[in-house]
mmCIF file of C-alpha atoms in Angstrom:
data_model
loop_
_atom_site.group_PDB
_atom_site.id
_atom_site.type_symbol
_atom_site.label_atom_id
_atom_site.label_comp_id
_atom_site.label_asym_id
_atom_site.label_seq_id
_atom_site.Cartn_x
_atom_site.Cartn_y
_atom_site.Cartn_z
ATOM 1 C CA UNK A 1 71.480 41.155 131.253
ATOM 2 C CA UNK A 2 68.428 41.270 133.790
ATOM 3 C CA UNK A 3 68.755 38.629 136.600
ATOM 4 C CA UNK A 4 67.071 35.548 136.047
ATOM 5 C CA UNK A 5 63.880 35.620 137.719
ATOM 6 C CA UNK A 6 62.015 32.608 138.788
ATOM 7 C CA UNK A 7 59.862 31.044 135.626
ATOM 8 C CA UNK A 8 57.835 27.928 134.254
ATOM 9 C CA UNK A 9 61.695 26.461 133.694
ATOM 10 C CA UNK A 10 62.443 26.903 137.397
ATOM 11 C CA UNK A 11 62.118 23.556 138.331
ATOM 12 C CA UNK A 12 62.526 21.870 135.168
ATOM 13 C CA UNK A 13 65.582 19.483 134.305
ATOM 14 C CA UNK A 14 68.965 20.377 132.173
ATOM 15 C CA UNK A 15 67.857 19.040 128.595
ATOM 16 C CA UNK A 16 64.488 21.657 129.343
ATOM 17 C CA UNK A 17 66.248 24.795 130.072
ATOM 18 C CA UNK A 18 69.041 24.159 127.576
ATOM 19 C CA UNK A 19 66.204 24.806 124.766
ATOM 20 C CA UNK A 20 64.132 26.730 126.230
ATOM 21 C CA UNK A 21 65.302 29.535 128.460
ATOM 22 C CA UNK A 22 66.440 32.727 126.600
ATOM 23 C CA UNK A 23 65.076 31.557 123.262
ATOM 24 C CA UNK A 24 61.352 32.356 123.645
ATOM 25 C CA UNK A 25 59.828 32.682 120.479
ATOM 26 C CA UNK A 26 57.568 36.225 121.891
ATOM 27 C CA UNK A 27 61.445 37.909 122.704
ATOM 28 C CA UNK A 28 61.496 38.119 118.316
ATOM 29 C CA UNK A 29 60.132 40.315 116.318
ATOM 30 C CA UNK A 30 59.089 37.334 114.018
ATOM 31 C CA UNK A 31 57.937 34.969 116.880
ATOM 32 C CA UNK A 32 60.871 32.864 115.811
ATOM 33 C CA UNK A 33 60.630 29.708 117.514
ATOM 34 C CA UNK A 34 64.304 28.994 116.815
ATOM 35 C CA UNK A 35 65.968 32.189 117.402
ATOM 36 C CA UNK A 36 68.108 33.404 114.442
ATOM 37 C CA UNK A 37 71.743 33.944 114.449
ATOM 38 C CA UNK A 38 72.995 37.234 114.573
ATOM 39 C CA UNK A 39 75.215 38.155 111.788
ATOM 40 C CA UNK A 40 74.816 42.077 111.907
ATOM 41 C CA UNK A 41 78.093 44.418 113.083
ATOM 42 C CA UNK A 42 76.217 47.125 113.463
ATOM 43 C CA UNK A 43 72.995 48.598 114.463
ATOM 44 C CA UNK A 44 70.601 51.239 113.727
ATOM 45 C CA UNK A 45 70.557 54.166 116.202
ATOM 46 C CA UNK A 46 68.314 57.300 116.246
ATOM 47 C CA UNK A 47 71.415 59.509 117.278
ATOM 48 C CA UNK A 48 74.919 59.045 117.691
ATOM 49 C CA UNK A 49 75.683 57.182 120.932
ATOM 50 C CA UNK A 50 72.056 56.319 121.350
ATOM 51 C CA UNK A 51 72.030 53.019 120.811
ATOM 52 C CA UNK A 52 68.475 51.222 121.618
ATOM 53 C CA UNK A 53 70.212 47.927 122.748
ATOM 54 C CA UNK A 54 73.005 46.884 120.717
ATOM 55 C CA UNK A 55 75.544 49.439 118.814
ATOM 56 C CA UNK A 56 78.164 47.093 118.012
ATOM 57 C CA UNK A 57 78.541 43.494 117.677
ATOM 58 C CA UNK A 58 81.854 42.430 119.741
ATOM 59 C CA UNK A 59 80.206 44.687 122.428
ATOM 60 C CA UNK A 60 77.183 42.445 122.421
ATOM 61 C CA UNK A 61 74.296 40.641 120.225
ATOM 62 C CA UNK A 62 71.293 39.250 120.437
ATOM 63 C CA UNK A 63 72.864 35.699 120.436
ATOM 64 C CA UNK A 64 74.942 36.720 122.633
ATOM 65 C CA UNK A 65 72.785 37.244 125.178
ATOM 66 C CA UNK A 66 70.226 34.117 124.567
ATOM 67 C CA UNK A 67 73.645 32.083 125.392
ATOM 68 C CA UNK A 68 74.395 34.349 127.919
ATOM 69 C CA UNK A 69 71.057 33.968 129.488
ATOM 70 C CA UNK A 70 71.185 29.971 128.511
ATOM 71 C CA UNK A 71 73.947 29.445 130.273
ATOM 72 C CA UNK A 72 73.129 31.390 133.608
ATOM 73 C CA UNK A 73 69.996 29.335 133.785
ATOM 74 C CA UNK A 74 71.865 25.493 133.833
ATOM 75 C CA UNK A 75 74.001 27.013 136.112
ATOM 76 C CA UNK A 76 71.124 27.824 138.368
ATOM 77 C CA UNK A 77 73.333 31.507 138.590
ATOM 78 C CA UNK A 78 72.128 34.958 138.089
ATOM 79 C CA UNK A 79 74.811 36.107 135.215
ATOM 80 C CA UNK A 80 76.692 35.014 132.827
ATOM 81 C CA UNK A 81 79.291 36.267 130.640
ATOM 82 C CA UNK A 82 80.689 34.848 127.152
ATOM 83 C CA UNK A 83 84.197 36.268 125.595
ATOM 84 C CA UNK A 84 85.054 35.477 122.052
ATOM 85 C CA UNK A 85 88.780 34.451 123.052
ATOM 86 C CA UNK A 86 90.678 33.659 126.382
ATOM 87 C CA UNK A 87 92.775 37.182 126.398
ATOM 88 C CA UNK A 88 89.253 38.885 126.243
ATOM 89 C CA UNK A 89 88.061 36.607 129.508
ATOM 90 C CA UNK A 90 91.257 37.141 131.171
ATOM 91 C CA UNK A 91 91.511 40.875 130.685
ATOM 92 C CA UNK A 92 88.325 41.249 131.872
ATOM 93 C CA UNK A 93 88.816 39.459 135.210
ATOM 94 C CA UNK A 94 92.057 41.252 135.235
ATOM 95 C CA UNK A 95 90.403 44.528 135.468
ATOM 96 C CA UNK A 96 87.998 43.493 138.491
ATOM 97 C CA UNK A 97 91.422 42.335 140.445
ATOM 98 C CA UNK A 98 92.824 44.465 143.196
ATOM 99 C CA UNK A 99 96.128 44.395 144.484
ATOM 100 C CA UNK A 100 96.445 41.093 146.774
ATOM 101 C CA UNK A 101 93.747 39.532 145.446
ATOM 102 C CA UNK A 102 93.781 35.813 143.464
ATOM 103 C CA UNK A 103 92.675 34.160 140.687
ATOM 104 C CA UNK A 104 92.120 30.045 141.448
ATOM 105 C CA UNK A 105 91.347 28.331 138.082
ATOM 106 C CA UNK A 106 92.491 25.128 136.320
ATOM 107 C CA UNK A 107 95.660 24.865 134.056
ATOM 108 C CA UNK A 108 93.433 24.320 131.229
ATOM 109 C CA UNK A 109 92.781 28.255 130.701
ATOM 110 C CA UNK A 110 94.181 30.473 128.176
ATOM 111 C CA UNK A 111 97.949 30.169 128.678
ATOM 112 C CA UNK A 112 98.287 33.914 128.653
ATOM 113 C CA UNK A 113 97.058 33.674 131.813
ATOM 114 C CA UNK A 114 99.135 31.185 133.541
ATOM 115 C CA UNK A 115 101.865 33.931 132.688
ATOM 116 C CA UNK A 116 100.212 36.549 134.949
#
């Protein structure tokens, strides 16, 4: 996901961004003013491995990144990234770790990772 860049929502309040950013109608093929759901697994590719966005669905989709981009915005952050279960959160922070280093979080996360 591209960095979030300063735009006409930039100053605007919570309820504004929450509709708005990430689900500009000119980002669809249609000019969908709602964006629609994505309910595809797959996607077309001119070659194997030559995906032009998204090849597979748990890997990414275009609603995926709208919240994604949503999200990053009411946060007033850069990023964001959405899992489709706790284990696929924690594993990913897992992976970032290095020896020594912490994880600070509430006890209200998946309780696979309160076992770590």
């Amino acid at each position: 996901m591209a960095p979030q860049q300063d735009s006409v929502y930039g100053t605007d309040g919570f309820g504004t961004k929450a509709i708005h950013v990430g689900q500009e109608p000119e980002r669809w093929d249609m000019n969908q003013v709602v964006p629609c759901i994505s309910l595809s697994t797959t996607y077309k590719q001119e070659r194997p491995g030559e995906p032009k966005g998204h090849d597979y669905s748990r890997a990414g989709n275009p609603t995926r990144d709208v919240l994604q981009e949503n999200i990053a915005a009411l946060e007033n952050g850069q990023f964001c990234r959405v899992y489709s279960s706790g284990l696929a959160a924690s594993m990913s922070l897992a992976n970032i770790l290095k020896t020594g280093d912490h994880i600070v979080c509430s006890d209200d996360v998946y309780g696979g990772l309160l076992l770590v």
